[in-house]
mmCIF file of C-alpha atoms in Angstrom:
data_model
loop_
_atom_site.group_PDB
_atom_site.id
_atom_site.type_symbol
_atom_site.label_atom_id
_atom_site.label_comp_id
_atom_site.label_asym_id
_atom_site.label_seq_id
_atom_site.Cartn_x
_atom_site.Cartn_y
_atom_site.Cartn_z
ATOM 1 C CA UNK A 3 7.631 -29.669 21.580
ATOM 2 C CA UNK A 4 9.114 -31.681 18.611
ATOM 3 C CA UNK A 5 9.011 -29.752 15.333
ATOM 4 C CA UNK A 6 7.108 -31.053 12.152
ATOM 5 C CA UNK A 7 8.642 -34.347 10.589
ATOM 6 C CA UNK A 8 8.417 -35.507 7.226
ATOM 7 C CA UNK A 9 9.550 -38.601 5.930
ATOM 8 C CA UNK A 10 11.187 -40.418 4.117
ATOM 9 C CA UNK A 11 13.590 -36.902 3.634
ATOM 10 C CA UNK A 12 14.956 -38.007 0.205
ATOM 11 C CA UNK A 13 13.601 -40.423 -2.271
ATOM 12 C CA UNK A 14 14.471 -41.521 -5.793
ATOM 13 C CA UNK A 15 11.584 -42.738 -8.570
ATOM 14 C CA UNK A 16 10.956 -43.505 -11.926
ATOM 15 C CA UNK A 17 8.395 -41.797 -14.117
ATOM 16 C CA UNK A 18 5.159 -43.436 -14.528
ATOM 17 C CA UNK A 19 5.558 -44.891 -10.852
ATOM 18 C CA UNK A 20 3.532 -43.214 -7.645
ATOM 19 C CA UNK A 21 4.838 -41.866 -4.239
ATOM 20 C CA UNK A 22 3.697 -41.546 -0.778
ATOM 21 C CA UNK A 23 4.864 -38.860 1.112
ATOM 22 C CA UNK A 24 4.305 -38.438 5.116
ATOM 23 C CA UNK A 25 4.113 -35.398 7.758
ATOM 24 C CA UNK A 26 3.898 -35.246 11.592
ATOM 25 C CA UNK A 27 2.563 -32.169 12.754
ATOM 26 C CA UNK A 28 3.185 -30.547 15.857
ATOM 27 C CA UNK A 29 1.228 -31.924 18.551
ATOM 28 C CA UNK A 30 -1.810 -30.195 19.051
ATOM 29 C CA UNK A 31 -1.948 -28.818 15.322
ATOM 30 C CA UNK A 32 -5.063 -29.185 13.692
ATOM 31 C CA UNK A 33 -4.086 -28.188 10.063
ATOM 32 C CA UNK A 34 -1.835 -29.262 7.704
ATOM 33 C CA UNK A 35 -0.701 -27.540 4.854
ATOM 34 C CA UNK A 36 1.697 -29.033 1.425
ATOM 35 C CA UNK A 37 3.812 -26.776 -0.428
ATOM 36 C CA UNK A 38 6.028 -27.771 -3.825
ATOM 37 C CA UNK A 39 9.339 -25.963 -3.679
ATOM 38 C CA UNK A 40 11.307 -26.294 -7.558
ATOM 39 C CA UNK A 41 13.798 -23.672 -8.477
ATOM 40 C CA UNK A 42 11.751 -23.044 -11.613
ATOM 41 C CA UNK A 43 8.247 -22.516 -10.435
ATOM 42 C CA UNK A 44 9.050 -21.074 -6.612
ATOM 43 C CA UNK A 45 6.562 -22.177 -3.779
ATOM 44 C CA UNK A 46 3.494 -23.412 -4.701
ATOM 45 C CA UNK A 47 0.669 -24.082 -2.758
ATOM 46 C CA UNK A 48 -0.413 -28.108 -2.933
ATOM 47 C CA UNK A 49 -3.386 -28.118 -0.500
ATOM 48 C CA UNK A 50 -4.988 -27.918 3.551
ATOM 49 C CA UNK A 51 -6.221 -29.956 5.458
ATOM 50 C CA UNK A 52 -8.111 -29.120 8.604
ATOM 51 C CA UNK A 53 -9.603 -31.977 11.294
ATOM 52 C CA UNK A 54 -9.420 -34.655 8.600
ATOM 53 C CA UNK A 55 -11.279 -32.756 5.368
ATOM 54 C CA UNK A 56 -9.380 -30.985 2.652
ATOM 55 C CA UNK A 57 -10.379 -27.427 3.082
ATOM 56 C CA UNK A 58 -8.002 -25.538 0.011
ATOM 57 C CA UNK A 59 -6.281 -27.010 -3.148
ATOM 58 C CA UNK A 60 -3.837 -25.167 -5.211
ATOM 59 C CA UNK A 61 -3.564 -25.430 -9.282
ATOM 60 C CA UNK A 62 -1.956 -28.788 -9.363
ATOM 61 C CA UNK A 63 -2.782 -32.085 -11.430
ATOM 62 C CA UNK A 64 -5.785 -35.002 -10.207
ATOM 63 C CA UNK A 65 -2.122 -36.743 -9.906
ATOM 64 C CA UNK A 66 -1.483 -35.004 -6.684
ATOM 65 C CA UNK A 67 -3.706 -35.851 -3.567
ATOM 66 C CA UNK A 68 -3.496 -36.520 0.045
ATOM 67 C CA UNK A 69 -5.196 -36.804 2.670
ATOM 68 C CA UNK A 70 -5.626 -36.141 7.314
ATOM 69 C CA UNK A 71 -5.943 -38.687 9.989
ATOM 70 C CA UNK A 72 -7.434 -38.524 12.939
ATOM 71 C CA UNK A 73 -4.436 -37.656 14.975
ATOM 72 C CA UNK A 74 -3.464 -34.923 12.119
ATOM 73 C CA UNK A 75 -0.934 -36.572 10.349
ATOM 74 C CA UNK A 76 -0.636 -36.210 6.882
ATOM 75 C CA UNK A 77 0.092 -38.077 4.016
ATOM 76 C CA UNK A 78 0.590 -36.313 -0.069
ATOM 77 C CA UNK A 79 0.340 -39.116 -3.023
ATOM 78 C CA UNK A 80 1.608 -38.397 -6.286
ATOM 79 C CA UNK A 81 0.473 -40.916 -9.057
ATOM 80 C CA UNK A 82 1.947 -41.120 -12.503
ATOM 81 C CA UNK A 83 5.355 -39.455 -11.823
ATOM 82 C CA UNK A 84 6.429 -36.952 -14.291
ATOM 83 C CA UNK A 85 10.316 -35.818 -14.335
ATOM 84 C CA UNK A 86 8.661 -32.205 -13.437
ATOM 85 C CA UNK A 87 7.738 -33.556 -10.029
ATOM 86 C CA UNK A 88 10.897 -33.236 -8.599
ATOM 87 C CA UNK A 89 11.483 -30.923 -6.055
ATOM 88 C CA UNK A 90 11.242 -30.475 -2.653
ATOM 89 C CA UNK A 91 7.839 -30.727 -0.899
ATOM 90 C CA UNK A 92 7.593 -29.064 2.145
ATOM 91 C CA UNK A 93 4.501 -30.105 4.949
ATOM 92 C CA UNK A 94 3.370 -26.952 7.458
ATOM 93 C CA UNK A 95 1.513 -27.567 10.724
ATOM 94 C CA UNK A 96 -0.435 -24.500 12.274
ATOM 95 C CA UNK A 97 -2.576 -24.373 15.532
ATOM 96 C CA UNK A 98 -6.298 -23.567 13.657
ATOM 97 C CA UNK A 99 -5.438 -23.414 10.011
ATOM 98 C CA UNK A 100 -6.097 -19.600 9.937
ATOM 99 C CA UNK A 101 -4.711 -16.612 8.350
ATOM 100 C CA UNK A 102 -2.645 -14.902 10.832
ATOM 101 C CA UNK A 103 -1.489 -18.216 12.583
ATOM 102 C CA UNK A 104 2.462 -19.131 11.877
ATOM 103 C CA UNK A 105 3.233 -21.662 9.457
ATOM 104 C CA UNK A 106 6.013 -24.145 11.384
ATOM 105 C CA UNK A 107 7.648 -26.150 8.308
ATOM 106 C CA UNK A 108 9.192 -29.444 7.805
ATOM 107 C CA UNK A 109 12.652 -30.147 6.579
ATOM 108 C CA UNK A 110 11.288 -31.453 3.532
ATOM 109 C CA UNK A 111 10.888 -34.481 1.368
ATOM 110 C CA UNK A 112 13.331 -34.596 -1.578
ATOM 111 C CA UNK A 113 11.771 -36.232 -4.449
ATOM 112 C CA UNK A 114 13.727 -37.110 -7.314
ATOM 113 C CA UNK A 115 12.410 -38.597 -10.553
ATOM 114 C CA UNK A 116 14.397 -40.190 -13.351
ATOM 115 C CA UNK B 18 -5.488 -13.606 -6.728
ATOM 116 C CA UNK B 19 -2.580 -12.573 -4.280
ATOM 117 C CA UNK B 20 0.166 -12.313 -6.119
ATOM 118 C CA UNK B 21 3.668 -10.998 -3.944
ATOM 119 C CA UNK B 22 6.686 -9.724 -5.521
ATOM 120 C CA UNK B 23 10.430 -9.779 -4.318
ATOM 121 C CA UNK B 24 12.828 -7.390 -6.132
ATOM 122 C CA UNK B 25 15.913 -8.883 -6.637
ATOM 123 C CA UNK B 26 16.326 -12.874 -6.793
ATOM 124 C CA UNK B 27 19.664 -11.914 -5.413
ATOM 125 C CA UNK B 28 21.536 -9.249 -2.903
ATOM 126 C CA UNK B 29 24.923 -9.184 -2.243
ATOM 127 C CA UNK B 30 26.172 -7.347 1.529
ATOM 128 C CA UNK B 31 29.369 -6.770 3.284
ATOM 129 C CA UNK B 32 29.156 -7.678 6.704
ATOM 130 C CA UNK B 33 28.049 -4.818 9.029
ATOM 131 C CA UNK B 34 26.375 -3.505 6.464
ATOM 132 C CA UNK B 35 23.087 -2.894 5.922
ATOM 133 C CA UNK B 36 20.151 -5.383 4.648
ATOM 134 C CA UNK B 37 17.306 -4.254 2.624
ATOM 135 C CA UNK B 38 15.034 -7.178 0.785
ATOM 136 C CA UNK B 39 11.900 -5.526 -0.770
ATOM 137 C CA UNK B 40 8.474 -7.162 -0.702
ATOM 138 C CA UNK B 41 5.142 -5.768 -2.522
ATOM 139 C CA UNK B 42 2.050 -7.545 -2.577
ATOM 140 C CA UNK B 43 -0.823 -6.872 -4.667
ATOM 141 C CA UNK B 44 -4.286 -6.674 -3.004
ATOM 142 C CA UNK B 45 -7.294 -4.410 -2.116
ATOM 143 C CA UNK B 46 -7.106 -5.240 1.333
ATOM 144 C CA UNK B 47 -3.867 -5.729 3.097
ATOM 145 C CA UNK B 48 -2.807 -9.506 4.099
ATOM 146 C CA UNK B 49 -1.527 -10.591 6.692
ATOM 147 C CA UNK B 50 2.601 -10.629 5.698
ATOM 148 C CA UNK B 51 5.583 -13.114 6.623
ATOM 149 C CA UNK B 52 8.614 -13.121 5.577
ATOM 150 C CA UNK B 53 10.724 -16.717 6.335
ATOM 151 C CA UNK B 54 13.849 -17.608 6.046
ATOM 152 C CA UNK B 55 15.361 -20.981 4.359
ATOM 153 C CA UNK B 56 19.008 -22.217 4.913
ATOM 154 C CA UNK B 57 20.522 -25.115 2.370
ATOM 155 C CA UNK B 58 18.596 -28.493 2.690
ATOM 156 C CA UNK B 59 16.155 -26.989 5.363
ATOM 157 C CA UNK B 60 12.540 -26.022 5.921
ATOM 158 C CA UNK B 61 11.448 -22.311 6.158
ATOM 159 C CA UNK B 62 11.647 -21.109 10.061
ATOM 160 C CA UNK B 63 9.628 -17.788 10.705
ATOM 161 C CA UNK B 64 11.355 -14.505 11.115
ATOM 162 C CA UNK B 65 8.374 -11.988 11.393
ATOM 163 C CA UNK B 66 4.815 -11.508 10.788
ATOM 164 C CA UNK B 67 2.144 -8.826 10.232
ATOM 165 C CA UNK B 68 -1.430 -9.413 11.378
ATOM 166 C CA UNK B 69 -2.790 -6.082 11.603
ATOM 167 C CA UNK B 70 -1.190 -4.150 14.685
ATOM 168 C CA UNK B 71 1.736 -2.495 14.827
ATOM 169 C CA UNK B 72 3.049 -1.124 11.487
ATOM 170 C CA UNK B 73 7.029 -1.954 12.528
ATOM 171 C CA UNK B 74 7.077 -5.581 13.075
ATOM 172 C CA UNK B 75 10.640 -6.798 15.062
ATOM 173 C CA UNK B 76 11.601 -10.340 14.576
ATOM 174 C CA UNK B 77 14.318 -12.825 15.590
ATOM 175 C CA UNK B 78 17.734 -12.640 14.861
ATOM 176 C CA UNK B 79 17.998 -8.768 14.708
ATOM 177 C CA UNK B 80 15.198 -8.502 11.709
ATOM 178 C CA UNK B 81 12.414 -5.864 11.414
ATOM 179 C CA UNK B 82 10.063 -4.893 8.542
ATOM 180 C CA UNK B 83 7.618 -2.288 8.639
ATOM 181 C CA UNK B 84 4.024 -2.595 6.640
ATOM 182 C CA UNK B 85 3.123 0.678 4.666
ATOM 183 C CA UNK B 86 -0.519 0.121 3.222
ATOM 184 C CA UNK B 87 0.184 2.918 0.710
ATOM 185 C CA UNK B 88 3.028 1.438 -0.790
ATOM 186 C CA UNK B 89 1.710 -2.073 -0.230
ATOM 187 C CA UNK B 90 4.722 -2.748 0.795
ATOM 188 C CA UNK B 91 6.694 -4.972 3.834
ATOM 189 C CA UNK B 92 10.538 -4.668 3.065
ATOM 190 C CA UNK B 93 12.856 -6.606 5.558
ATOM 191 C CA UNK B 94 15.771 -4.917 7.323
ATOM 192 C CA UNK B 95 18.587 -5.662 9.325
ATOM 193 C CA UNK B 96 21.207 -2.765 10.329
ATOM 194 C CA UNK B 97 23.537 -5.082 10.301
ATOM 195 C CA UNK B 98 24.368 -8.273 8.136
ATOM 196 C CA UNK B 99 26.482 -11.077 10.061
ATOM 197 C CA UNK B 100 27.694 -14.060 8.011
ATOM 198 C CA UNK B 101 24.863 -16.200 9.253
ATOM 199 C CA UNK B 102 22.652 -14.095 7.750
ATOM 200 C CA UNK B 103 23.389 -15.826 4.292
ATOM 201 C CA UNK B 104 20.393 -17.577 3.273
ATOM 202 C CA UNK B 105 17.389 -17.501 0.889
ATOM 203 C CA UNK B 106 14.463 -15.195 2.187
ATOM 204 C CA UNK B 107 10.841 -15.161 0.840
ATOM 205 C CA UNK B 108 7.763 -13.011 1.503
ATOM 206 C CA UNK B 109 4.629 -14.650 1.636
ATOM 207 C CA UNK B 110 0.756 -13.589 2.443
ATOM 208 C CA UNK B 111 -2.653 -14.974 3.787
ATOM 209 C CA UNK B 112 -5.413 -14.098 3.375
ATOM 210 C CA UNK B 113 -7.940 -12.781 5.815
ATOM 211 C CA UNK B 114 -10.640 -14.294 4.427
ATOM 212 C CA UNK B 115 -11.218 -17.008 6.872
ATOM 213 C CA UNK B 116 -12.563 -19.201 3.597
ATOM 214 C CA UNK B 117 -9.112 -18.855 2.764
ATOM 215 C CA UNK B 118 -7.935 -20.603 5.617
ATOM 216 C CA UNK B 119 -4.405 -20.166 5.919
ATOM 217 C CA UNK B 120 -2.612 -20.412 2.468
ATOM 218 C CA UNK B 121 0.242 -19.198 1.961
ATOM 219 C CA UNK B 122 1.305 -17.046 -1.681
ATOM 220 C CA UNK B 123 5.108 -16.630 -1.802
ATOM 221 C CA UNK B 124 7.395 -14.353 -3.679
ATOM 222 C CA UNK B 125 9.666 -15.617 -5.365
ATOM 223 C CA UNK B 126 12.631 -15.485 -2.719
ATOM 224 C CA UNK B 127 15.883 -13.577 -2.480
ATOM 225 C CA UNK B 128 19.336 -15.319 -1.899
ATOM 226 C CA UNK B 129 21.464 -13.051 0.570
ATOM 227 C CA UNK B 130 25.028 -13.516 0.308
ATOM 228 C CA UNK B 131 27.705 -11.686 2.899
ATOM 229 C CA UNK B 132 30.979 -10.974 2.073
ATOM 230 C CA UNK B 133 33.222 -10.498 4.759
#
């Protein structure tokens, strides 16, 4: 099975502008988690989503959002860049979204903003 | 809230030697425990989990951790480090509330570096 894709893998803004970032889970994974990597703040939870409905958000900004198609692939939006937004996001696909399952991550999306 | 700690952000090893990365986590009830492995400009690839059966958990690449309640504790091991090993490792929890669904609290990661 192909792994969990994210793309664009790098990308380069400007405060004040807005970004779309995209995942591909693995095929036949039904939730899709977001995770902010920054060498500062560590691995942060963004949010889940589960069969198209956001079902757990972490302590971030309105500014950060996303959303789950029907075929489980995800997109994150952040609006109103800040310089503090850049880091690396990371998307994880699991099976059922629960506790126990493994996690299978993404390469990552490296956002930069100047 | 789960909070997880890792002691040391950074361990040094010669290779052969032993590895020993420490992992607490703070909750009433015991999580279920990872611990992951990230290599430069990568994604985090699983090395071992604990989800409430055996206490000594083996993993890939020669890993094992072992899940003491009383300690509330999951330290990684390796008898032996091999230059490959060199790579940032973090310890992370879920919790079994099923509300929860399956997010993940990290530690704050340890950077292994092996010296030949």
């Amino acid at each position: 099975k192909a792994g969990v894709t994210q793309t664009p893998r790098y990308l380069i803004k400007t405060r004040g502008q807005q970004v779309t970032l995209s995942c591909s889970p693995i095929s036949g994974h039904r939730s899709v988690s977001w995770y902010q990597q920054t060498p500062g703040q560590g691995l942060q939870f963004l949010f889940e989503y589960f069969s198209e409905t956001q079902r757990n958000k972490g302590n971030f900004p309105g500014r950060f959002s996303g959303r789950q198609f029907s075929n489980s692939r995800s997109e994150m939006n952040v609006s109103t860049l800040e310089l503090g937004d850049s880091a690396l996001y990371l998307c994880a696909s699991s099976p059922q979204g629960a506790g126990a399952d493994t996690q299978y991550f993404g390469p990552g999306t490296r956002l930069t903003v100047l | 809230a789960q909070s997880v700690t890792q002691l040391g952000s950074h361990v040094s090893v010669s290779e052969g030697a032993l590895v020993l990365l420490r992992c607490n986590y703070s909750s009433s009830v015991p999580p279920y425990l990872f611990w992951y492995v990230q290599y430069p400009n990568q994604g985090l690839q699983l090395l071992l989990k604990y989800t409430s059966a055996a206490t000594l958990v083996k993993g890939i690449n020669g890993f094992e951790a072992e899940f003491k309640k009383s300690e509330t504790s999951f330290h990684l091991t390796k008898p032996s480090a091999h230059m490959s090993d060199a790579a940032e490792y973090f310890c992370a929890v879920s919790d079994q509330d099923a509300a929860a669904g399956n997010k993940l609290t990290f530690g704050g990661g340890t950077r292994v570096l092996v010296k030949p």
